[in-house]
PDB file of C-alpha atoms in Angstrom:
ATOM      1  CA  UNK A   1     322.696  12.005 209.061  1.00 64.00           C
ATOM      2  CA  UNK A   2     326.070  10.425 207.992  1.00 69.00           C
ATOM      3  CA  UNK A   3     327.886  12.499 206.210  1.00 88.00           C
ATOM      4  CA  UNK A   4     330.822  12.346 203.560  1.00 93.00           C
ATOM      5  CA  UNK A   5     332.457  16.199 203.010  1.00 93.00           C
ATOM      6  CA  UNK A   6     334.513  16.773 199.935  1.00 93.00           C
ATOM      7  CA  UNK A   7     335.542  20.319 198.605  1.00 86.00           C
ATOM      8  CA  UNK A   8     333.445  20.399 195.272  1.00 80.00           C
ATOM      9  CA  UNK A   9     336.787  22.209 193.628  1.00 83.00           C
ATOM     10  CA  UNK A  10     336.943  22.852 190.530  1.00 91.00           C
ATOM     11  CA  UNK A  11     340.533  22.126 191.691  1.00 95.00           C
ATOM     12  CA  UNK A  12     342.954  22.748 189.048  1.00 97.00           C
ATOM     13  CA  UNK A  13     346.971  21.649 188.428  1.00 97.00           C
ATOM     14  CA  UNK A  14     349.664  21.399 185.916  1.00 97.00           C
ATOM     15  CA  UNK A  15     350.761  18.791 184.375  1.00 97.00           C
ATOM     16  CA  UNK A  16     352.967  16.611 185.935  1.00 97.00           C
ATOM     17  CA  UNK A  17     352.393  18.210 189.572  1.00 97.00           C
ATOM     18  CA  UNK A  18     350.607  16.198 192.307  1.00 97.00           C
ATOM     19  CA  UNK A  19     346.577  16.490 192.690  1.00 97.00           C
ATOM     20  CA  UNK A  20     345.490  16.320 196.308  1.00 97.00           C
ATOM     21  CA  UNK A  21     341.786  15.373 197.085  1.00 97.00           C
ATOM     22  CA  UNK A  22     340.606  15.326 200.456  1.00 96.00           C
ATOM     23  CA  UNK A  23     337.447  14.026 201.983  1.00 95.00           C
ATOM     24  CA  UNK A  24     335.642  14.141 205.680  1.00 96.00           C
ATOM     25  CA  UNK A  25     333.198  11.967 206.979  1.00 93.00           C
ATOM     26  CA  UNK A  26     331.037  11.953 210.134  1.00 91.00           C
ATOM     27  CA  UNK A  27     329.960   8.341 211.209  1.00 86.00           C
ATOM     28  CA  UNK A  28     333.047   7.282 213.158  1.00 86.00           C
ATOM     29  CA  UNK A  29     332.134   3.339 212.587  1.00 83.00           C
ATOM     30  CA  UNK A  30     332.571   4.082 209.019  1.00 85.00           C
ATOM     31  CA  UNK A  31     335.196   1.085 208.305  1.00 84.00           C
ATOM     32  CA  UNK A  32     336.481   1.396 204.558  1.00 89.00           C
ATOM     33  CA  UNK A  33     336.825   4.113 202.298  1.00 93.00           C
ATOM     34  CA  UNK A  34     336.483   4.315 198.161  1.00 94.00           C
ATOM     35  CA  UNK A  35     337.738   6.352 195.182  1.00 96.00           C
ATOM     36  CA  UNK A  36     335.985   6.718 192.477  1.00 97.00           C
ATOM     37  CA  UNK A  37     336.265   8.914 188.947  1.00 98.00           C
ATOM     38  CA  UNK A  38     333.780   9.556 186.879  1.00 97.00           C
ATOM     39  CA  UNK A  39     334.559  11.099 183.187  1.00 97.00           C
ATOM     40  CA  UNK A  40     332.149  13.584 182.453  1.00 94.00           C
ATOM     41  CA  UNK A  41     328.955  11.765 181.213  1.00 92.00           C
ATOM     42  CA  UNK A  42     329.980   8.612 182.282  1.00 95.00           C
ATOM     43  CA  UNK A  43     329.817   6.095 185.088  1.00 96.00           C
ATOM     44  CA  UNK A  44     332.341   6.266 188.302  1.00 97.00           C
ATOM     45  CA  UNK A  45     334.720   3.880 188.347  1.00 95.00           C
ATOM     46  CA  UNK A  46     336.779   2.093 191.308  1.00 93.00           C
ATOM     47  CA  UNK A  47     340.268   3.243 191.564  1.00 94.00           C
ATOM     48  CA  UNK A  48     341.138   2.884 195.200  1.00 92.00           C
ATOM     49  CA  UNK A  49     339.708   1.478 198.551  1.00 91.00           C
ATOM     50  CA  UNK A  50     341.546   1.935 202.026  1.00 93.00           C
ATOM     51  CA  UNK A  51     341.027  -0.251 204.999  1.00 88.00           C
ATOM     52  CA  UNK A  52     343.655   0.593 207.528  1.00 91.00           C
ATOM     53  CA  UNK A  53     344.920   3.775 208.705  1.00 94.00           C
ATOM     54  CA  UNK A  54     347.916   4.766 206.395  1.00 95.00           C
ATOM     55  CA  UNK A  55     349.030   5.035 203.166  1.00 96.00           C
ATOM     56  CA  UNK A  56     348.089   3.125 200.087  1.00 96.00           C
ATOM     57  CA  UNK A  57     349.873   3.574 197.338  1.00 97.00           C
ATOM     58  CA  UNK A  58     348.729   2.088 193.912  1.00 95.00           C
ATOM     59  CA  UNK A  59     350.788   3.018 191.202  1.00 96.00           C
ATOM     60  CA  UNK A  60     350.634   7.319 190.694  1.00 97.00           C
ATOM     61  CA  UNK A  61     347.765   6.983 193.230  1.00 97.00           C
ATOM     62  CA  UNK A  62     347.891   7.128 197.311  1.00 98.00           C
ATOM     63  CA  UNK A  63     345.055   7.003 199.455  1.00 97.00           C
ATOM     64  CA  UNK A  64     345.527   8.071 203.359  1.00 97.00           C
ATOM     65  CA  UNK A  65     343.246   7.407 205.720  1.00 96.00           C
ATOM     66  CA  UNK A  66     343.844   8.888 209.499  1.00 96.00           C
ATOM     67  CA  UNK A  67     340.170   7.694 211.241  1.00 93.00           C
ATOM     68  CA  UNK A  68     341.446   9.871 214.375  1.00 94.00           C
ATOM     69  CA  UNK A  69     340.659  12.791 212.041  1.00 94.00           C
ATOM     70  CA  UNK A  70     338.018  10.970 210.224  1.00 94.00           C
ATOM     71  CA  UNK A  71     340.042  12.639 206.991  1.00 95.00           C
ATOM     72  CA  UNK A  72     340.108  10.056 204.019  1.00 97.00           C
ATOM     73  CA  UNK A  73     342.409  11.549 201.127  1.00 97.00           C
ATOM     74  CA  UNK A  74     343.768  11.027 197.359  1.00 97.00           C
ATOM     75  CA  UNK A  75     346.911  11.925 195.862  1.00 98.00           C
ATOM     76  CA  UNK A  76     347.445  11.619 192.360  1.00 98.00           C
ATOM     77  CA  UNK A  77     351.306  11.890 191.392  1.00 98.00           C
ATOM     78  CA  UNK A  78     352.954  13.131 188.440  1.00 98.00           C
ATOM     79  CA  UNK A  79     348.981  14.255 186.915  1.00 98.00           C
ATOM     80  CA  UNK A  80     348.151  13.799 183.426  1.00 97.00           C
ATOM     81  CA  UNK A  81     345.274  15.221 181.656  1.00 97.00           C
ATOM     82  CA  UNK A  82     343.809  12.387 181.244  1.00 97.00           C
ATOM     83  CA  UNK A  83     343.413  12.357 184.772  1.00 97.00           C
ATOM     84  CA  UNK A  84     340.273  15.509 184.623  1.00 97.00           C
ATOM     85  CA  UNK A  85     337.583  14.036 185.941  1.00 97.00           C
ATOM     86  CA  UNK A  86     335.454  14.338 189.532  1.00 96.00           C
ATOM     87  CA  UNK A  87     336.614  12.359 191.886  1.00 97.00           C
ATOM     88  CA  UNK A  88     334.081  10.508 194.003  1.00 97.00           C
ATOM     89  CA  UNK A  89     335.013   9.761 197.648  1.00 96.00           C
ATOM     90  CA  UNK A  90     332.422   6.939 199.211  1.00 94.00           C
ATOM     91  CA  UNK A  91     332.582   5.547 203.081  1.00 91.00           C
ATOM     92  CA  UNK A  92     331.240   2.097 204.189  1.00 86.00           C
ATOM     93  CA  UNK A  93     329.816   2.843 207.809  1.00 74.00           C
ATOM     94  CA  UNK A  94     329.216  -0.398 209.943  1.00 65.00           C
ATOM     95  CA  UNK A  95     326.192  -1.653 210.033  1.00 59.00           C
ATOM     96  CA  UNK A  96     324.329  -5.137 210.922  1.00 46.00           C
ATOM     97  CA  UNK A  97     321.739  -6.386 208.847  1.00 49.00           C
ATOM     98  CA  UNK A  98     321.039  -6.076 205.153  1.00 49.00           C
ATOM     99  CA  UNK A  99     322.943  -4.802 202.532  1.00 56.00           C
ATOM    100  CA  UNK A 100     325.409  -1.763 203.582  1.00 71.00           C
ATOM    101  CA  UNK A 101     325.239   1.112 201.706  1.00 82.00           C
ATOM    102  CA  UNK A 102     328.326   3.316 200.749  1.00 88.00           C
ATOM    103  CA  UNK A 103     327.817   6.940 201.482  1.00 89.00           C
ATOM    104  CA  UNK A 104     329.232   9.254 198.904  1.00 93.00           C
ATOM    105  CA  UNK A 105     330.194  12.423 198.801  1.00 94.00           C
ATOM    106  CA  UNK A 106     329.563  14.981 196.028  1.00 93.00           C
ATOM    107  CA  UNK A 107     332.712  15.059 194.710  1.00 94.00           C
ATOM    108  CA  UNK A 108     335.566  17.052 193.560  1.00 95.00           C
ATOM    109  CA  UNK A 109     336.103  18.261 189.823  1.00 95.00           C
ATOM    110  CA  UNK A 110     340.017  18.576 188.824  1.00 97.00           C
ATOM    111  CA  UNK A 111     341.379  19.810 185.897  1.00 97.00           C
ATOM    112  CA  UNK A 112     344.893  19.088 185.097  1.00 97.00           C
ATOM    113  CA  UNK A 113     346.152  21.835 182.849  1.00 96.00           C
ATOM    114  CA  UNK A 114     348.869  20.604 179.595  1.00 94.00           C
TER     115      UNK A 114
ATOM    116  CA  UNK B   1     337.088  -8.684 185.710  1.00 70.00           C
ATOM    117  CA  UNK B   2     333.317  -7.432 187.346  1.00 68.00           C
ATOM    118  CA  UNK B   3     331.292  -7.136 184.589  1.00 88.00           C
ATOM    119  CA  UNK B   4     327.564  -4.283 185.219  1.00 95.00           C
ATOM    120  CA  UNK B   5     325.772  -3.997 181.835  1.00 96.00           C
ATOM    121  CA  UNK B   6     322.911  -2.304 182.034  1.00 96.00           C
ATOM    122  CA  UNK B   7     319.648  -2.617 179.411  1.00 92.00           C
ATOM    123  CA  UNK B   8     319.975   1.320 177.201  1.00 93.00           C
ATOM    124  CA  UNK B   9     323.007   3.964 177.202  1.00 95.00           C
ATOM    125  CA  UNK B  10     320.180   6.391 176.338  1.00 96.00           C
ATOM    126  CA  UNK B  11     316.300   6.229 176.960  1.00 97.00           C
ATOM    127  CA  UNK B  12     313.186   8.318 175.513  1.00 98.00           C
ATOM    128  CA  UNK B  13     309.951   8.256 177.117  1.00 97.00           C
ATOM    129  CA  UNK B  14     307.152   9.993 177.548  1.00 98.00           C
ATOM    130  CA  UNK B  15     304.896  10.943 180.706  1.00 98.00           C
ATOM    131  CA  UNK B  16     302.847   8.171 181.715  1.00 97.00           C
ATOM    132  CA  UNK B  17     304.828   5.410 180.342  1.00 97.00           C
ATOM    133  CA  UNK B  18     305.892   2.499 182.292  1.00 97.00           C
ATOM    134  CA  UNK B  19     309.433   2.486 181.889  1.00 97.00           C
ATOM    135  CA  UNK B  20     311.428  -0.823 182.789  1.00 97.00           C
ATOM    136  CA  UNK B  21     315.685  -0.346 183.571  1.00 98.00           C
ATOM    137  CA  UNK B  22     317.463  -3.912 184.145  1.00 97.00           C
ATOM    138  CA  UNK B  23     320.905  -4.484 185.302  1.00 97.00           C
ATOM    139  CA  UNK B  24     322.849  -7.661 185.138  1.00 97.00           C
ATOM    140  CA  UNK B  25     325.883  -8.761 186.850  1.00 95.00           C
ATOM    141  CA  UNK B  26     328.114 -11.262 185.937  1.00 91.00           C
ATOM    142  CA  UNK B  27     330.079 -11.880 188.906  1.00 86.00           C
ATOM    143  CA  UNK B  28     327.053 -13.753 191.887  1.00 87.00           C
ATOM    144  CA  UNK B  29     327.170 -10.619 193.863  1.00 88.00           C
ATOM    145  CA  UNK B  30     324.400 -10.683 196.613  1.00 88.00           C
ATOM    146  CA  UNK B  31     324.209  -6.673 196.765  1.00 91.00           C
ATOM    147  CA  UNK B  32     322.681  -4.922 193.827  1.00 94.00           C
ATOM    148  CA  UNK B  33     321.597  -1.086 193.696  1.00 96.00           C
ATOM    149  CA  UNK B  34     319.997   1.627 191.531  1.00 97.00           C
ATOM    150  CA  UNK B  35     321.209   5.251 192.011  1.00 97.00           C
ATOM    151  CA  UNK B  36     320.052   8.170 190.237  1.00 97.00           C
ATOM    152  CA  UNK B  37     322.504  11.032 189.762  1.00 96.00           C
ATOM    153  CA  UNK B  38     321.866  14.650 188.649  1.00 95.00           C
ATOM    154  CA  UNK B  39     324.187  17.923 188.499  1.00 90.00           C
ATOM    155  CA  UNK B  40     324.656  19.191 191.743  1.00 85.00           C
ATOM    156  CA  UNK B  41     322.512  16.589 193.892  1.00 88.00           C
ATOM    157  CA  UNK B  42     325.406  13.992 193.486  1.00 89.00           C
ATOM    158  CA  UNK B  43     324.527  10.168 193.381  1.00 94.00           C
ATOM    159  CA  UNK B  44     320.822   9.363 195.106  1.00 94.00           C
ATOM    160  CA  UNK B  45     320.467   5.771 196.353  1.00 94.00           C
ATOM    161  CA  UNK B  46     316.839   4.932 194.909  1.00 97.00           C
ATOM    162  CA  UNK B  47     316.486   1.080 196.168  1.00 96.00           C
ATOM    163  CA  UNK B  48     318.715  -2.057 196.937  1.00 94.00           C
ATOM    164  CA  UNK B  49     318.325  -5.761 196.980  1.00 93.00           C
ATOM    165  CA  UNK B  50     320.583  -7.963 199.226  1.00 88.00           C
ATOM    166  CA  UNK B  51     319.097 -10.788 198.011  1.00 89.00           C
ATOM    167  CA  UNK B  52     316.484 -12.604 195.402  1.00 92.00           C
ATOM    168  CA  UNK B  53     313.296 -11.438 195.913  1.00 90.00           C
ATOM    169  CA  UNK B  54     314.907  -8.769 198.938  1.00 91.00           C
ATOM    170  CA  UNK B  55     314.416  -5.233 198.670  1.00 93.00           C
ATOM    171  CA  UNK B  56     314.554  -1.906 200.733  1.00 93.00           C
ATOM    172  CA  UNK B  57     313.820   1.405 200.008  1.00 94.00           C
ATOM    173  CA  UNK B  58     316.966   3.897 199.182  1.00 92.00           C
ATOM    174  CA  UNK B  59     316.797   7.757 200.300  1.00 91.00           C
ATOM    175  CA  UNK B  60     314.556   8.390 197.141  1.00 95.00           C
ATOM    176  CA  UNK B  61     311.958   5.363 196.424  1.00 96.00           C
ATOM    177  CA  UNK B  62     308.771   7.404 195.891  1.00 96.00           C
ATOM    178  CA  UNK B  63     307.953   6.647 191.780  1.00 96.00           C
ATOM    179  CA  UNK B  64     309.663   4.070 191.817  1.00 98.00           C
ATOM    180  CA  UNK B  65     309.871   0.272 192.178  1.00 97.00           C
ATOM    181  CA  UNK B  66     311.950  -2.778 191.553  1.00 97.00           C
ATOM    182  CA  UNK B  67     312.280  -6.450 190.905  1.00 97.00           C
ATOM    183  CA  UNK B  68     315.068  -9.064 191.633  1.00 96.00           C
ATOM    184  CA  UNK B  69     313.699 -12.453 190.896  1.00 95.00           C
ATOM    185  CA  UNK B  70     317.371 -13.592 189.953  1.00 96.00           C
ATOM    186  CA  UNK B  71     320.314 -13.073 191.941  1.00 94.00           C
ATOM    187  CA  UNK B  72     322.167 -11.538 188.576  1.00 96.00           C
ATOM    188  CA  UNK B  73     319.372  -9.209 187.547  1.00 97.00           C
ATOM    189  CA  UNK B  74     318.087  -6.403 189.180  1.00 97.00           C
ATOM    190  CA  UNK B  75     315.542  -4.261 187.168  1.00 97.00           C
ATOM    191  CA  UNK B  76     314.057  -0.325 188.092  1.00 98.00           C
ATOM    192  CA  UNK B  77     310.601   0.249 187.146  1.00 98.00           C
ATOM    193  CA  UNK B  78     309.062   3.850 187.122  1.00 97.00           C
ATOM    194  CA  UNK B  79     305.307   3.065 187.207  1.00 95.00           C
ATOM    195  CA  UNK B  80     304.112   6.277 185.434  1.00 97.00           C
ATOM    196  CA  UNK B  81     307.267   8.012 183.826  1.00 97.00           C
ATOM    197  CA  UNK B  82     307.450  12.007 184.819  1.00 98.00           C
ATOM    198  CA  UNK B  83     309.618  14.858 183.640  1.00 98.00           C
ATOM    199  CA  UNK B  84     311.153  15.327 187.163  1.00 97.00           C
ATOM    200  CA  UNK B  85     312.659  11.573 186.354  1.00 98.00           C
ATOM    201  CA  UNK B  86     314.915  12.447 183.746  1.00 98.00           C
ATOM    202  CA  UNK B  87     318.043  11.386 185.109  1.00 97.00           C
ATOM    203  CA  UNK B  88     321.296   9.520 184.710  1.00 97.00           C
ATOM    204  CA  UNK B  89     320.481   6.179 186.242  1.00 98.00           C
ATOM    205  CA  UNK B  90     323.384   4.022 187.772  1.00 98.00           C
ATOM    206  CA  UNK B  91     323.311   0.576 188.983  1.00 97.00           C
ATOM    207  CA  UNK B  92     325.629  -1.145 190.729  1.00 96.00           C
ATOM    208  CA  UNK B  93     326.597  -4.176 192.569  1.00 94.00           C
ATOM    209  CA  UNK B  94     328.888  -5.423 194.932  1.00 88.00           C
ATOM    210  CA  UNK B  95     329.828  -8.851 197.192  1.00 76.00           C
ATOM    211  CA  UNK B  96     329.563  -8.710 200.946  1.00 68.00           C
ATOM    212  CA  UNK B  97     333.375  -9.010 201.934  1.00 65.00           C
ATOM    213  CA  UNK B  98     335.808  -7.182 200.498  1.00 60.00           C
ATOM    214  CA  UNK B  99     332.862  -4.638 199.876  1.00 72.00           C
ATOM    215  CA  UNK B 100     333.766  -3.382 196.761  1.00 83.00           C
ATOM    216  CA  UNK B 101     330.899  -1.769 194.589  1.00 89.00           C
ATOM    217  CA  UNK B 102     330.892  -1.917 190.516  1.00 92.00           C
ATOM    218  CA  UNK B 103     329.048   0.703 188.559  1.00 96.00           C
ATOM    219  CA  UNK B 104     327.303  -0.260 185.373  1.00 96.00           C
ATOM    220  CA  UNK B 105     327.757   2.329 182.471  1.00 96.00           C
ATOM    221  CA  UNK B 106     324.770   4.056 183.401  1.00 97.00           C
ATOM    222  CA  UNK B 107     321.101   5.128 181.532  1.00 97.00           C
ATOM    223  CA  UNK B 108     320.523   8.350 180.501  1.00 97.00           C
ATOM    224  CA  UNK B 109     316.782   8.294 180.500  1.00 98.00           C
ATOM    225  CA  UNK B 110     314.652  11.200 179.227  1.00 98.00           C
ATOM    226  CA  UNK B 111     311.193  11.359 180.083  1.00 98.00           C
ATOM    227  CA  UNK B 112     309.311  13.993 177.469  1.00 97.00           C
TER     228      UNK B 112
END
């Protein structure tokens, strides 16, 4: 069974510090690796995808990948309230024929305190 | 910008009712997918469609069924609605290469 780990949290930080998600998966061949957040009642929505081992960095965001550790994470600078939602990490394994299918994790609630 | 829409925000049925979710995408992506999600089970991949008139089962197909008979519309059927299929139900689609998938705002169905 491929697997995507993520500490369900709730995780919780003030204002203006830096949020750090982490996520594990098991299938080795997995090849990319997505953020999502979902608002509470709503739908998740891409924030970040990471190829290559490394840092991304996308404005306050930065994803790291290190596939050595199989440890996909998400860091989340100078938080904002507005930032409070779960946080959805998803892996693409490799696979041949039809349509690949992201495997997600259950996600990790954060609540960034004012 | 990816556009999802999906058919309701918010759904009332009751048991035994053929209930019929569609999804459209606006942007010719070959991959299309239904999820349901509930608290604590996290997202549940129900079927998928690679293709027009191409579809495989997901991790949770029993109840359900689908239909793609255009590459931009992908529609969920539940055959004979049940309480245990209240859900939030999320489609989404995505293009082969870079891989990116695209939620649609999701359909809170209630089945009474």
């Amino acid at each position: 069974q491929k697997e995507v780990e993520q500490n369900s949290g709730p995780l919780s930080v003030p204002e203006g510090a830096i949020a750090s998600l982490n996520c594990t998966y098991s299938d080795r061949g997995s090849q990319s690796f997505f953020w999502y957040r979902q608002y509470s009642g709503k739908s998740p929505e891409l924030i970040m995808f990471i190829y290559s081992n490394g840092d991304k960095e996308d404005g306050r965001f930065t994803a790291q990948l290190n596939k050595a550790s199989q440890y996909v994470s998400l860091l989340i600078r100078d938080s904002q309230p507005s930032d409070s939602a779960t946080y959805l990490c998803a892996a693409d394994p490799l696979s041949s024929g039809s349509a690949r299918q992201l495997t997600f994790g259950s996600g990790t609630q954060l609540t960034v305190l004012p | 910008d990816v556009k999802v829409t999906q058919s309701s925000r918010y759904l009332v049925k009751r048991t035994g009712e053929k209930v019929f979710l569609e999804c459209v995408q606006d942007m010719d992506h070959e991959n299309m997918f239904w999820y349901r999600q509930d608290p604590g089970l996290g997202l549940r991949l129900i079927y998928f469609s690679y293709d027009v008139k191409m579809k495989e089962k997901g991790d949770i197909p029993e109840g359900y069924s689908v239909s793609r008979e255009k590459k931009e519309r992908f529609s969920l059927i539940l055959e004979s609605a049940s309480t245990n299929q209240t859900s939030m139900y999320l489609c989404a689609s995505r293009v082969s290469d870079p891989y990116e998938q695209y939620f649609g705002p999701g359909t809170r169905l209630t089945v009474t």
